JSON list of C-alpha atoms in Angstrom, two decimals:
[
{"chain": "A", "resi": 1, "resn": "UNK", "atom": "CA", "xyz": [-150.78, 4.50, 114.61]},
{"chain": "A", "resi": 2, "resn": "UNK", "atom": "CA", "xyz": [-154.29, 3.40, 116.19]},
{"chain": "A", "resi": 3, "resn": "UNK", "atom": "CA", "xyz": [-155.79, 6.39, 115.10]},
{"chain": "A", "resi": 4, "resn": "UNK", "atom": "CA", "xyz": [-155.21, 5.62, 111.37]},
{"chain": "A", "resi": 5, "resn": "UNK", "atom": "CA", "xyz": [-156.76, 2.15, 111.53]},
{"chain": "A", "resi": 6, "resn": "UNK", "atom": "CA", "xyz": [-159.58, 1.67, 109.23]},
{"chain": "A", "resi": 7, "resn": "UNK", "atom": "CA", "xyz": [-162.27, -0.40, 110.93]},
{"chain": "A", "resi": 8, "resn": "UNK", "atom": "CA", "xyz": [-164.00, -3.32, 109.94]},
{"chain": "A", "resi": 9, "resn": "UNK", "atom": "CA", "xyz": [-167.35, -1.25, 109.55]},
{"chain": "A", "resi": 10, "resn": "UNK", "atom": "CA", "xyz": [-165.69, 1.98, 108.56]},
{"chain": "A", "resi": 11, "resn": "UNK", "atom": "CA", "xyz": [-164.37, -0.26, 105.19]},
{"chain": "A", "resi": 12, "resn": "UNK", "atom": "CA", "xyz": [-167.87, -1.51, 104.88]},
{"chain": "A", "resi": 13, "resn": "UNK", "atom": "CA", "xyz": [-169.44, 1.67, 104.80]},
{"chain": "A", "resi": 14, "resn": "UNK", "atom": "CA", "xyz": [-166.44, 2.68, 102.49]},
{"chain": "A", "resi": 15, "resn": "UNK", "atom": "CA", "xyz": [-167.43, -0.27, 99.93]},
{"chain": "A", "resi": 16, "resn": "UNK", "atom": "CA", "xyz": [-170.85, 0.23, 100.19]},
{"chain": "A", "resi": 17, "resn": "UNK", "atom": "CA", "xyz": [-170.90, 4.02, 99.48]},
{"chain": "A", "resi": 18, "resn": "UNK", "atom": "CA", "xyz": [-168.61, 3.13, 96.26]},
{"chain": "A", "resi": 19, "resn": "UNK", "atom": "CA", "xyz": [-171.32, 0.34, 95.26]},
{"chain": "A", "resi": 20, "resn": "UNK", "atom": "CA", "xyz": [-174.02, 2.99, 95.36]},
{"chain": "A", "resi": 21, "resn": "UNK", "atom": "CA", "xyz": [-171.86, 5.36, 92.73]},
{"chain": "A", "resi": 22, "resn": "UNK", "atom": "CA", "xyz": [-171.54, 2.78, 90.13]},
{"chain": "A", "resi": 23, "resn": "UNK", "atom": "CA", "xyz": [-175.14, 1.74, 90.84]},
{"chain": "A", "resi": 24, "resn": "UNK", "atom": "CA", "xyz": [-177.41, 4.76, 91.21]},
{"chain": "A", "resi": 25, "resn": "UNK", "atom": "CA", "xyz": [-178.77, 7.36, 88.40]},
{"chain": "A", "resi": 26, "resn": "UNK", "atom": "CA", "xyz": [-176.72, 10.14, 90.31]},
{"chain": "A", "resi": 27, "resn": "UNK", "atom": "CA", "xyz": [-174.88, 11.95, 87.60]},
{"chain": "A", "resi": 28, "resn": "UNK", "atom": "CA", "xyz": [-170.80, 12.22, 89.12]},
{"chain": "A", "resi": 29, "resn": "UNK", "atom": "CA", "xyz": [-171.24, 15.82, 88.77]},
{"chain": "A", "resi": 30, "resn": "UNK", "atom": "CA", "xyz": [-173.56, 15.79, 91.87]},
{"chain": "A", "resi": 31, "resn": "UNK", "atom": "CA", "xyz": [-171.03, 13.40, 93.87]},
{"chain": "A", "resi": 32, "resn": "UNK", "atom": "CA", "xyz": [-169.85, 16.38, 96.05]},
{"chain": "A", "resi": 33, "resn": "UNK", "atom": "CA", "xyz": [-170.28, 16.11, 100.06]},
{"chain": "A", "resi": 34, "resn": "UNK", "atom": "CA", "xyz": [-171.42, 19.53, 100.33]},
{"chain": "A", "resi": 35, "resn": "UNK", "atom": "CA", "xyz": [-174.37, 18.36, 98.17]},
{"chain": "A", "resi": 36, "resn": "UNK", "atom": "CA", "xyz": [-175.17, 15.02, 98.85]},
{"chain": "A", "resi": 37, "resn": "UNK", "atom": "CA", "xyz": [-175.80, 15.63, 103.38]},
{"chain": "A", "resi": 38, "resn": "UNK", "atom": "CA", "xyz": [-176.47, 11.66, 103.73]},
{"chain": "A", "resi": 39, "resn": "UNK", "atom": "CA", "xyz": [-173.06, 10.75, 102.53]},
{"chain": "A", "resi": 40, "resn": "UNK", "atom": "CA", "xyz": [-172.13, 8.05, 105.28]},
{"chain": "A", "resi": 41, "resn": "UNK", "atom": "CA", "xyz": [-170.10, 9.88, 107.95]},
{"chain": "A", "resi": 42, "resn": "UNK", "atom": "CA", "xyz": [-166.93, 7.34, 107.37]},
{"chain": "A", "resi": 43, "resn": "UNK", "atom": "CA", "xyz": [-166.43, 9.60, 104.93]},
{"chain": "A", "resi": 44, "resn": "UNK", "atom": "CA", "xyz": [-166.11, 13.01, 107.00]},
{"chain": "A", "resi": 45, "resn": "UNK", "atom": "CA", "xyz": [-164.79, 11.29, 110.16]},
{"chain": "A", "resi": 46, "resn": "UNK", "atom": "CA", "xyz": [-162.15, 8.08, 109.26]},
{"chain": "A", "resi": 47, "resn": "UNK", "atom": "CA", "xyz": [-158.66, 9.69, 108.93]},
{"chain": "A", "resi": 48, "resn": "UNK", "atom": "CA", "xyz": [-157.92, 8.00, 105.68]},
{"chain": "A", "resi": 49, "resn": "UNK", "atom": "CA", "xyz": [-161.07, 8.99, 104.00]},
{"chain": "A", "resi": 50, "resn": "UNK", "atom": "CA", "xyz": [-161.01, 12.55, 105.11]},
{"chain": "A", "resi": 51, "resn": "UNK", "atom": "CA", "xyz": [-159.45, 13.36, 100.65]},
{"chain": "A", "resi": 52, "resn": "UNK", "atom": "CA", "xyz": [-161.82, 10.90, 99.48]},
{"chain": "A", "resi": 53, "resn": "UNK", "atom": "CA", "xyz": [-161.55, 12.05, 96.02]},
{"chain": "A", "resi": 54, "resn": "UNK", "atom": "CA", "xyz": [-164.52, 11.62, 93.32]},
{"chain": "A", "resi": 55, "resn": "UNK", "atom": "CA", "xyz": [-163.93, 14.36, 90.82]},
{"chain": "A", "resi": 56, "resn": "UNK", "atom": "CA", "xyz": [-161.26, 13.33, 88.27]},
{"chain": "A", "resi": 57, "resn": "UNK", "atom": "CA", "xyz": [-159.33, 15.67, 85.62]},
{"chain": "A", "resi": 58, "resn": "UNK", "atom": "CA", "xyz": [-159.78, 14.38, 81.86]},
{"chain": "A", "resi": 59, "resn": "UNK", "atom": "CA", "xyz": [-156.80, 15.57, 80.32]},
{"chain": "A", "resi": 60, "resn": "UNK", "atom": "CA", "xyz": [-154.22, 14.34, 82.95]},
{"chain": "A", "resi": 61, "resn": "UNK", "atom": "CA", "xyz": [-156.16, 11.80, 85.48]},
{"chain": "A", "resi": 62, "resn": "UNK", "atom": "CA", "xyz": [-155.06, 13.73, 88.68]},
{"chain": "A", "resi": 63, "resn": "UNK", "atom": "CA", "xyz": [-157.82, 13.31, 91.34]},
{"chain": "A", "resi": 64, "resn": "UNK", "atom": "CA", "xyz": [-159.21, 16.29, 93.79]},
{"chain": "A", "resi": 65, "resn": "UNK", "atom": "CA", "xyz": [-161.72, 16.09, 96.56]},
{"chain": "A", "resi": 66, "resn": "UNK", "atom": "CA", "xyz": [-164.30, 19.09, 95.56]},
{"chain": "A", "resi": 67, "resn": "UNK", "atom": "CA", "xyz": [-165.60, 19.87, 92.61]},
{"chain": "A", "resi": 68, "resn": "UNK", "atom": "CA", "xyz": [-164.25, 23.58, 92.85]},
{"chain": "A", "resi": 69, "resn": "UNK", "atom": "CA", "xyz": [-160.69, 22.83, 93.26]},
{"chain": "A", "resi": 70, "resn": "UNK", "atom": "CA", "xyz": [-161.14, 20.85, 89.78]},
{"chain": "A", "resi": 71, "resn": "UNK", "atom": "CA", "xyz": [-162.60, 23.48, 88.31]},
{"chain": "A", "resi": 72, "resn": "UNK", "atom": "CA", "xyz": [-159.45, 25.84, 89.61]},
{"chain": "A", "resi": 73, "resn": "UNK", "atom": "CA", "xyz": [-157.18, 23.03, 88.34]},
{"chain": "A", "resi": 74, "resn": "UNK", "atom": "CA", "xyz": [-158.54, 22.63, 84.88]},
{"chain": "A", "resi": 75, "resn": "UNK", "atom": "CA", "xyz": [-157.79, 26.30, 84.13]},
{"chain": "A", "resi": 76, "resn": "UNK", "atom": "CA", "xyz": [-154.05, 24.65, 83.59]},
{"chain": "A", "resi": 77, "resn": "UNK", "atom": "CA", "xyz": [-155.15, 23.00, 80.89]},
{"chain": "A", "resi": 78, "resn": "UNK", "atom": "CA", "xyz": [-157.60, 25.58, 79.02]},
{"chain": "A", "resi": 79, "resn": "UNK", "atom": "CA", "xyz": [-154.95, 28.40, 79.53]},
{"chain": "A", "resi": 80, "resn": "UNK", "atom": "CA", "xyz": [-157.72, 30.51, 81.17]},
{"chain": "A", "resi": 81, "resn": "UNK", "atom": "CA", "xyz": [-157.22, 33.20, 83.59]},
{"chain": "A", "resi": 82, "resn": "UNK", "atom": "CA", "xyz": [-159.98, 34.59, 84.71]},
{"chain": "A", "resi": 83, "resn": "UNK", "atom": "CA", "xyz": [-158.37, 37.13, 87.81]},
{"chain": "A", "resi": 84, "resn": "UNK", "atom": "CA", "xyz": [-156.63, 40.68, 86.60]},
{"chain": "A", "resi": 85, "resn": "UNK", "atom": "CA", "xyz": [-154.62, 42.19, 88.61]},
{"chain": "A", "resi": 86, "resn": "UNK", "atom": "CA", "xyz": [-156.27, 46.03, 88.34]},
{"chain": "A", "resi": 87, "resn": "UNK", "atom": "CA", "xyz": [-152.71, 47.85, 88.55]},
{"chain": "A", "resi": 88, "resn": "UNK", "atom": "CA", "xyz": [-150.44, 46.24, 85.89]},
{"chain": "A", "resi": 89, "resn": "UNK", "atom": "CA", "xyz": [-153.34, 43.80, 83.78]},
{"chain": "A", "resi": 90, "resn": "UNK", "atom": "CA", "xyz": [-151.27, 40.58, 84.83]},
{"chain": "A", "resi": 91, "resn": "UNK", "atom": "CA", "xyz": [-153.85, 37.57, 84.88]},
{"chain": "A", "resi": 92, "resn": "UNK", "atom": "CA", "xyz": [-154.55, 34.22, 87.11]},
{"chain": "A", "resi": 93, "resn": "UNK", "atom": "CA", "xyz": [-155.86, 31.10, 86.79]},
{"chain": "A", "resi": 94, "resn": "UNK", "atom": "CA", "xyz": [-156.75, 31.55, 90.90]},
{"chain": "A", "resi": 95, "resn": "UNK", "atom": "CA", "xyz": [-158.19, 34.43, 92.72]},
{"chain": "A", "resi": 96, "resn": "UNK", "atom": "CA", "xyz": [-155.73, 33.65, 95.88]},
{"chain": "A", "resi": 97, "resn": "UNK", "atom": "CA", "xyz": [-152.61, 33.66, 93.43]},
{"chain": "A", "resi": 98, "resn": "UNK", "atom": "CA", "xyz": [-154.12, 37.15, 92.27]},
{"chain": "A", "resi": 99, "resn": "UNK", "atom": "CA", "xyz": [-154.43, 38.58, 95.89]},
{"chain": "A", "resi": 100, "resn": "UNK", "atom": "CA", "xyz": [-150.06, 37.14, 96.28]},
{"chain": "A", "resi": 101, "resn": "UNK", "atom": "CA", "xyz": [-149.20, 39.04, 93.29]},
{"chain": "A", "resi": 102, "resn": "UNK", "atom": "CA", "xyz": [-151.27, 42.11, 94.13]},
{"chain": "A", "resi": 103, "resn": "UNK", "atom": "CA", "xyz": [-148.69, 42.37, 97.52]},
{"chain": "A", "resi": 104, "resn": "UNK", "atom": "CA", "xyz": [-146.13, 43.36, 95.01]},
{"chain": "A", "resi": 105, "resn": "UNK", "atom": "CA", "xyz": [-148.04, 46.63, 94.09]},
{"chain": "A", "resi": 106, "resn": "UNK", "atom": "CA", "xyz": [-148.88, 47.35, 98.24]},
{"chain": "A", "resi": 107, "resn": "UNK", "atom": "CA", "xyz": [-145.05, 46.79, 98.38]},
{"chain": "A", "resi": 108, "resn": "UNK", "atom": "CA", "xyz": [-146.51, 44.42, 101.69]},
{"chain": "A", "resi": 109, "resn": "UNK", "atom": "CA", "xyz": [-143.83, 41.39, 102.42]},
{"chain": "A", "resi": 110, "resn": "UNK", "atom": "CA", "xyz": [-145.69, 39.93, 104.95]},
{"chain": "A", "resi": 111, "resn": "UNK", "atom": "CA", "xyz": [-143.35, 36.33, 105.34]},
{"chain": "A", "resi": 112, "resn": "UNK", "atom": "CA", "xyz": [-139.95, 37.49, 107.04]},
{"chain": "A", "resi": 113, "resn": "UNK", "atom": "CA", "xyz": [-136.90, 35.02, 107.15]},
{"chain": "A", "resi": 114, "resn": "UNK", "atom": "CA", "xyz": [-135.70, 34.80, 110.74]},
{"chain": "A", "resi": 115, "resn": "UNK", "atom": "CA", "xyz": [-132.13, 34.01, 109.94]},
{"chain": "A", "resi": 116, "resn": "UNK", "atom": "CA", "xyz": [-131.45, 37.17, 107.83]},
{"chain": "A", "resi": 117, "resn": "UNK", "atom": "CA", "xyz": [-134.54, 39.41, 108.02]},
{"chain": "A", "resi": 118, "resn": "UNK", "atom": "CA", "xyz": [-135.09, 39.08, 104.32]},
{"chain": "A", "resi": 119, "resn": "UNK", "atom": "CA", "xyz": [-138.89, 39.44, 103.84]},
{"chain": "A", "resi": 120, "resn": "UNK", "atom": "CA", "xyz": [-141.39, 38.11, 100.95]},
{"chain": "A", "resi": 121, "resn": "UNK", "atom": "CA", "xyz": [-144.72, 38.58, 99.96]},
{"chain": "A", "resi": 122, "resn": "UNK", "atom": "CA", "xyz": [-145.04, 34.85, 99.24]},
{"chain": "A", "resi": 123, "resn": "UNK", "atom": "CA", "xyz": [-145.04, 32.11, 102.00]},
{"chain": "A", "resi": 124, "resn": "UNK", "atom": "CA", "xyz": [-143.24, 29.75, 99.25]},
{"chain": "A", "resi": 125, "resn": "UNK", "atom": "CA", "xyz": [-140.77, 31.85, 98.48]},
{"chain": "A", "resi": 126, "resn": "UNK", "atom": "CA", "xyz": [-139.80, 32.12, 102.25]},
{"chain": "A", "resi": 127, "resn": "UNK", "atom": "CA", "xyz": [-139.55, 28.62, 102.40]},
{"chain": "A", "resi": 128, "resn": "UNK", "atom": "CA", "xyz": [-137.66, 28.53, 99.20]},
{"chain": "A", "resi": 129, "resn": "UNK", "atom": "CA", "xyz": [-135.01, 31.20, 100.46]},
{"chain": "A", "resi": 130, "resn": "UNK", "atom": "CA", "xyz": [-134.84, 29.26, 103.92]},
{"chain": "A", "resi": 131, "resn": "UNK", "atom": "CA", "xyz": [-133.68, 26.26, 102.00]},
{"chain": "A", "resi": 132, "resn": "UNK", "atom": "CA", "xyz": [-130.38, 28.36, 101.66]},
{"chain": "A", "resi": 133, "resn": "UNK", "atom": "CA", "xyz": [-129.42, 28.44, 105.45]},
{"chain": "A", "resi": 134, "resn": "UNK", "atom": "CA", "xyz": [-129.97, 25.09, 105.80]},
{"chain": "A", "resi": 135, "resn": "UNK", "atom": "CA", "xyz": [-128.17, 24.21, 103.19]},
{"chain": "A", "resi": 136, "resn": "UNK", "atom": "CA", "xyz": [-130.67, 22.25, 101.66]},
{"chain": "A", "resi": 137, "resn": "UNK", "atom": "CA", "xyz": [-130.58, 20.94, 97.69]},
{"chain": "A", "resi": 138, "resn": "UNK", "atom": "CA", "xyz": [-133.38, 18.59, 96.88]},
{"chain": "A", "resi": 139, "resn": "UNK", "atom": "CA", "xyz": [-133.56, 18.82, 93.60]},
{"chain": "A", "resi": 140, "resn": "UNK", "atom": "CA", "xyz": [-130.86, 17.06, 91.47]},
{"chain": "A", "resi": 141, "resn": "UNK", "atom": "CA", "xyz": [-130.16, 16.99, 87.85]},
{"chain": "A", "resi": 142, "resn": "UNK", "atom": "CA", "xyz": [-130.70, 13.42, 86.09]},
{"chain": "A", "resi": 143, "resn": "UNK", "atom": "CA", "xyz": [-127.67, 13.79, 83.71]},
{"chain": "A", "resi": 144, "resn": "UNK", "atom": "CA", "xyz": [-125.04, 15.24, 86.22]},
{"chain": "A", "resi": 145, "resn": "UNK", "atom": "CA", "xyz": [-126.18, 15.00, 89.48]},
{"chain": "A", "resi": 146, "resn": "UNK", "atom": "CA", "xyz": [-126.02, 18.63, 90.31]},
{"chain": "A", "resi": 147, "resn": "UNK", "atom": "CA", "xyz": [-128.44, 19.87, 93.15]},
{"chain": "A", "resi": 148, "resn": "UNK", "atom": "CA", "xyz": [-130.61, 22.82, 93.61]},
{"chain": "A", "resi": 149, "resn": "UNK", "atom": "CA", "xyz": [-131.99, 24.51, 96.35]},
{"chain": "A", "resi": 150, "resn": "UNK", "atom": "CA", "xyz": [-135.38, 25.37, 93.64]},
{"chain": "A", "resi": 151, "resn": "UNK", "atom": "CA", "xyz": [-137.16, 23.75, 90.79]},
{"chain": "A", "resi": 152, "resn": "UNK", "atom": "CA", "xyz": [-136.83, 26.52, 88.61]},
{"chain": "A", "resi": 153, "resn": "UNK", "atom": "CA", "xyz": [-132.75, 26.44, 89.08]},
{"chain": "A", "resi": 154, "resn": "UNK", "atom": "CA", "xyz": [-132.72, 22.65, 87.66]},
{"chain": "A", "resi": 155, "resn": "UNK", "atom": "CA", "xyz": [-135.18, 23.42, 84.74]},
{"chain": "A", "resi": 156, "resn": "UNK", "atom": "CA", "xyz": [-132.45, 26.95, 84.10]},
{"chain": "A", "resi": 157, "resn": "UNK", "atom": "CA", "xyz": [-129.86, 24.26, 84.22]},
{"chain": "A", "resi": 158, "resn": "UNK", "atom": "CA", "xyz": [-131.26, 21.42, 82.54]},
{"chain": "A", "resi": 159, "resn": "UNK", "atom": "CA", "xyz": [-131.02, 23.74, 79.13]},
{"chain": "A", "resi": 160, "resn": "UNK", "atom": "CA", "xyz": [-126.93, 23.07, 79.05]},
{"chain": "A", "resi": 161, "resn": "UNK", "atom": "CA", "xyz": [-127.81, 19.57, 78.76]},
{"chain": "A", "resi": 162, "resn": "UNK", "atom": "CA", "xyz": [-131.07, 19.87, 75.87]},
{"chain": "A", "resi": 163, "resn": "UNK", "atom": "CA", "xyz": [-128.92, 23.10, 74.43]},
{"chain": "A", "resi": 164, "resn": "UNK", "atom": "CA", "xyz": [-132.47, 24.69, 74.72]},
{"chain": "A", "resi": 165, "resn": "UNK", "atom": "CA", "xyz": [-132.61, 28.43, 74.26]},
{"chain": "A", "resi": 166, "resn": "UNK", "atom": "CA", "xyz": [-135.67, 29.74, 74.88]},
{"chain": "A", "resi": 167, "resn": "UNK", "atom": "CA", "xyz": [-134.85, 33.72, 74.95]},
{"chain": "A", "resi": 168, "resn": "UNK", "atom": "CA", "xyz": [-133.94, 34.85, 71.69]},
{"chain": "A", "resi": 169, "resn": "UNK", "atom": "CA", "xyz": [-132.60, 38.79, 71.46]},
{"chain": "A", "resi": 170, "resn": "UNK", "atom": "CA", "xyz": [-134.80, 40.38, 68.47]},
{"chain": "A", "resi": 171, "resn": "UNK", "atom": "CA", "xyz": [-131.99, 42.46, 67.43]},
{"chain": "A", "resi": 172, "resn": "UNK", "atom": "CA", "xyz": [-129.71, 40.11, 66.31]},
{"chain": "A", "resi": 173, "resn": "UNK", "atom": "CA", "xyz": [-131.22, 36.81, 67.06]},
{"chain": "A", "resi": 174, "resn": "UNK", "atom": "CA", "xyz": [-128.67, 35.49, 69.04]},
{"chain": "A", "resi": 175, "resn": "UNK", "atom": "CA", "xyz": [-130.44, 32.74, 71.85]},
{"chain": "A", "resi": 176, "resn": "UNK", "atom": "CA", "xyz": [-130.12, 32.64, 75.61]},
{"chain": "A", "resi": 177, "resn": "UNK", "atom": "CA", "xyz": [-130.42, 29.93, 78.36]},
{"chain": "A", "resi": 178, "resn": "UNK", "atom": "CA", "xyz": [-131.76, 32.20, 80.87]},
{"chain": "A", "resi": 179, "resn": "UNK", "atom": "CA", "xyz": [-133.77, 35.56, 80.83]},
{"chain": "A", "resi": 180, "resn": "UNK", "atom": "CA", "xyz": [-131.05, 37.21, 82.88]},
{"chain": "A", "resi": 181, "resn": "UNK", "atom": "CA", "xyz": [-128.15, 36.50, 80.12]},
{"chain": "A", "resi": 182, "resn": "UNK", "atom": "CA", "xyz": [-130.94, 38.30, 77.09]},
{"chain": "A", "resi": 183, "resn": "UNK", "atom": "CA", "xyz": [-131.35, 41.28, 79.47]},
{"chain": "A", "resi": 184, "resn": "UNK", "atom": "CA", "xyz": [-127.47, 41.36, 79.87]},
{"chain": "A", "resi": 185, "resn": "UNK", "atom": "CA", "xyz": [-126.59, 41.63, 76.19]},
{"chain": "A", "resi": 186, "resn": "UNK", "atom": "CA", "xyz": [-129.39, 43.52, 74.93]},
{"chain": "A", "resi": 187, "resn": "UNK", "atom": "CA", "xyz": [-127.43, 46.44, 76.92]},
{"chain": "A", "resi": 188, "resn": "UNK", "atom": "CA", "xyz": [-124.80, 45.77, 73.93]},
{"chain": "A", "resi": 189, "resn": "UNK", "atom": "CA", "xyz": [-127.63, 47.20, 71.44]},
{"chain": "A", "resi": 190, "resn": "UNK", "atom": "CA", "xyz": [-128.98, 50.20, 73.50]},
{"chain": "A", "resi": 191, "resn": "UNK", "atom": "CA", "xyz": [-124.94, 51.22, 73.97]},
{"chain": "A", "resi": 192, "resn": "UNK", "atom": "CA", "xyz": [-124.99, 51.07, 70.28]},
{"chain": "A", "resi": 193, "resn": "UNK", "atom": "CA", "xyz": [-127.70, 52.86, 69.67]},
{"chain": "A", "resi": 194, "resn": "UNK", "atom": "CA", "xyz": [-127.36, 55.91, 72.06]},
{"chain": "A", "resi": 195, "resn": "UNK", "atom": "CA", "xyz": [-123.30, 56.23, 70.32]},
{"chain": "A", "resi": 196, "resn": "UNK", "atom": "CA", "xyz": [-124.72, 56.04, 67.10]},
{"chain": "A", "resi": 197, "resn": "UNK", "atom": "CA", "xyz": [-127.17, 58.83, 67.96]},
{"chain": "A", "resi": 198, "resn": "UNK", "atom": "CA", "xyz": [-124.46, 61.91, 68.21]},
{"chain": "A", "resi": 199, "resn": "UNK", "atom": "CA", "xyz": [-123.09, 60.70, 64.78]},
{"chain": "A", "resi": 200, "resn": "UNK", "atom": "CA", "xyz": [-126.32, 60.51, 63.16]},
{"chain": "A", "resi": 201, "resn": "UNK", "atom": "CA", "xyz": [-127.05, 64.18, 64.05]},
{"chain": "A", "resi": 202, "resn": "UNK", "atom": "CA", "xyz": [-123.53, 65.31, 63.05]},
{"chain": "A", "resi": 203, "resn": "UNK", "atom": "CA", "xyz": [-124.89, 63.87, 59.10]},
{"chain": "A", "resi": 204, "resn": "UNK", "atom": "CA", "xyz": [-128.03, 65.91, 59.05]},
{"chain": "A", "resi": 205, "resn": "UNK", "atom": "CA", "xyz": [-128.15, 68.39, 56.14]},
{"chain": "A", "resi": 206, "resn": "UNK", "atom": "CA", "xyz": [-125.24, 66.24, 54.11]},
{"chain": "A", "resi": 207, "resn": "UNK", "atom": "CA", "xyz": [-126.15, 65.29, 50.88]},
{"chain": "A", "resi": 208, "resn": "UNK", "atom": "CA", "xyz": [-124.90, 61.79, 49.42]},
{"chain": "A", "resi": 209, "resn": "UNK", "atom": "CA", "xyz": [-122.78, 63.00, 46.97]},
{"chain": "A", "resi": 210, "resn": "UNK", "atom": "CA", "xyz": [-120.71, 64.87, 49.51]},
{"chain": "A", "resi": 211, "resn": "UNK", "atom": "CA", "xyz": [-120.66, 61.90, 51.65]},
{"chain": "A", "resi": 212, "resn": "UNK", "atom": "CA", "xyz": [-118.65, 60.48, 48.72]},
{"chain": "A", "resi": 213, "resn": "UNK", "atom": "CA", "xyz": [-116.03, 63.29, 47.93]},
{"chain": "A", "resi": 214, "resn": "UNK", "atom": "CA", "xyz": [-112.65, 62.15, 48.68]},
{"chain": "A", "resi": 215, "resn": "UNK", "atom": "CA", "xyz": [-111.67, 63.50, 51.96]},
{"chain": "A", "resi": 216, "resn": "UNK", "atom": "CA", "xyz": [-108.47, 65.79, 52.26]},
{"chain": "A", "resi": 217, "resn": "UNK", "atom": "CA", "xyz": [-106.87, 65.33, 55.42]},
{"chain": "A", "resi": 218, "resn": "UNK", "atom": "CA", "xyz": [-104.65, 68.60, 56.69]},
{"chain": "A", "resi": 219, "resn": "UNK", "atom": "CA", "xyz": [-101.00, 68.35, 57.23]}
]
């Protein structure tokens, strides 16, 4: 506990340092450690101003430490993705999610679940499939009180509740909760269509008005 005391003089040089931002001509651009050397060391060194934050997002007031990471985090907002994956054109708003999904491609699953020996090529995903041993749900659905072991699982079944359907099969139009379900029934088309193909070829060469000559059916 001693070590995350704030001293007397450590919240001095905290206050002080915060005076001198409102105060000086700086712009808040240049408010970045890396650039400004004779930041007071309180800064660096006391434990609970090691994510001393000074660059704030705009569009939804979240706070980050470096100047770069806002940058990174801003892409959320602008939609821009500036990393291509070079095999299958897939884009990223961050070069390290690039170099994750690029694992994919290598076939490399680098992050190997010690219970079952199930591997992944993502260090979240691991953690998200070792929620499953240990039985773990944390996130619970506000309307029913149903658990999941993933995020994405409650948003899938938060759609019974908002009856959103956000797949929608461009055959027939018919909507789907979940990608997996659109996938499922589209099969019902392509079964259609590769029955209707033998029948269509049996009709080649037949002219409409034979089409509709009263059939005489052998007895």
């Amino acid at each position: 506990m001693a070590d995350k005391m704030i001293t007397q003089d450590c919240a001095s040089d905290v206050t002080n340092l915060h005076q001198v931002r409102h105060t000086s001509d700086v712009s808040p651009e240049r408010w970045d450690h890396e650039e400004f050397p004779d930041t007071p060391p309180v800064v660096a060194q006391c434990p609970d101003h090691r994510a001393y934050k000074n660059f704030q997002c705009l569009d939804c007031g979240k706070c980050f430490a470096k100047k770069s990471v806002l940058v990174e985090h801003q892409r959320i907002h602008t939609g821009e993705k500036p990393f291509s994956c070079s095999d299958c054109g897939k884009c990223f708003t961050q070069r390290s999610n690039l170099a994750q999904h690029q694992r994919i491609h290598r076939g490399e699953n680098p992050f190997v679940c010690l219970e079952c020996g199930k591997c992944f090529s993502k260090k979240s995903n691991l953690l998200r499939h070792q929620r499953i041993h240990r039985g773990e749900k944390p996130f619970a659905c506000s309307d029913c009180g149903k658990c999941f072991t993933s995020k994405s699982q409650l948003e899938v079944h938060q759609r019974i509740h908002t009856g959103e359907k956000p797949f929608t099969c461009m055959d027939c139009l018919k909507c789907f909760i979940q990608k997996s379900d659109l996938v499922r029934h589209q099969r019902v088309h392509s079964d259609s269509r590769v029955t209707l193909i033998p029948q269509i070829s049996a009709l080649e060469g037949v002219t409409i008005e034979q089409l509709l000559q009263p059939q005489i059916i052998a007895t």
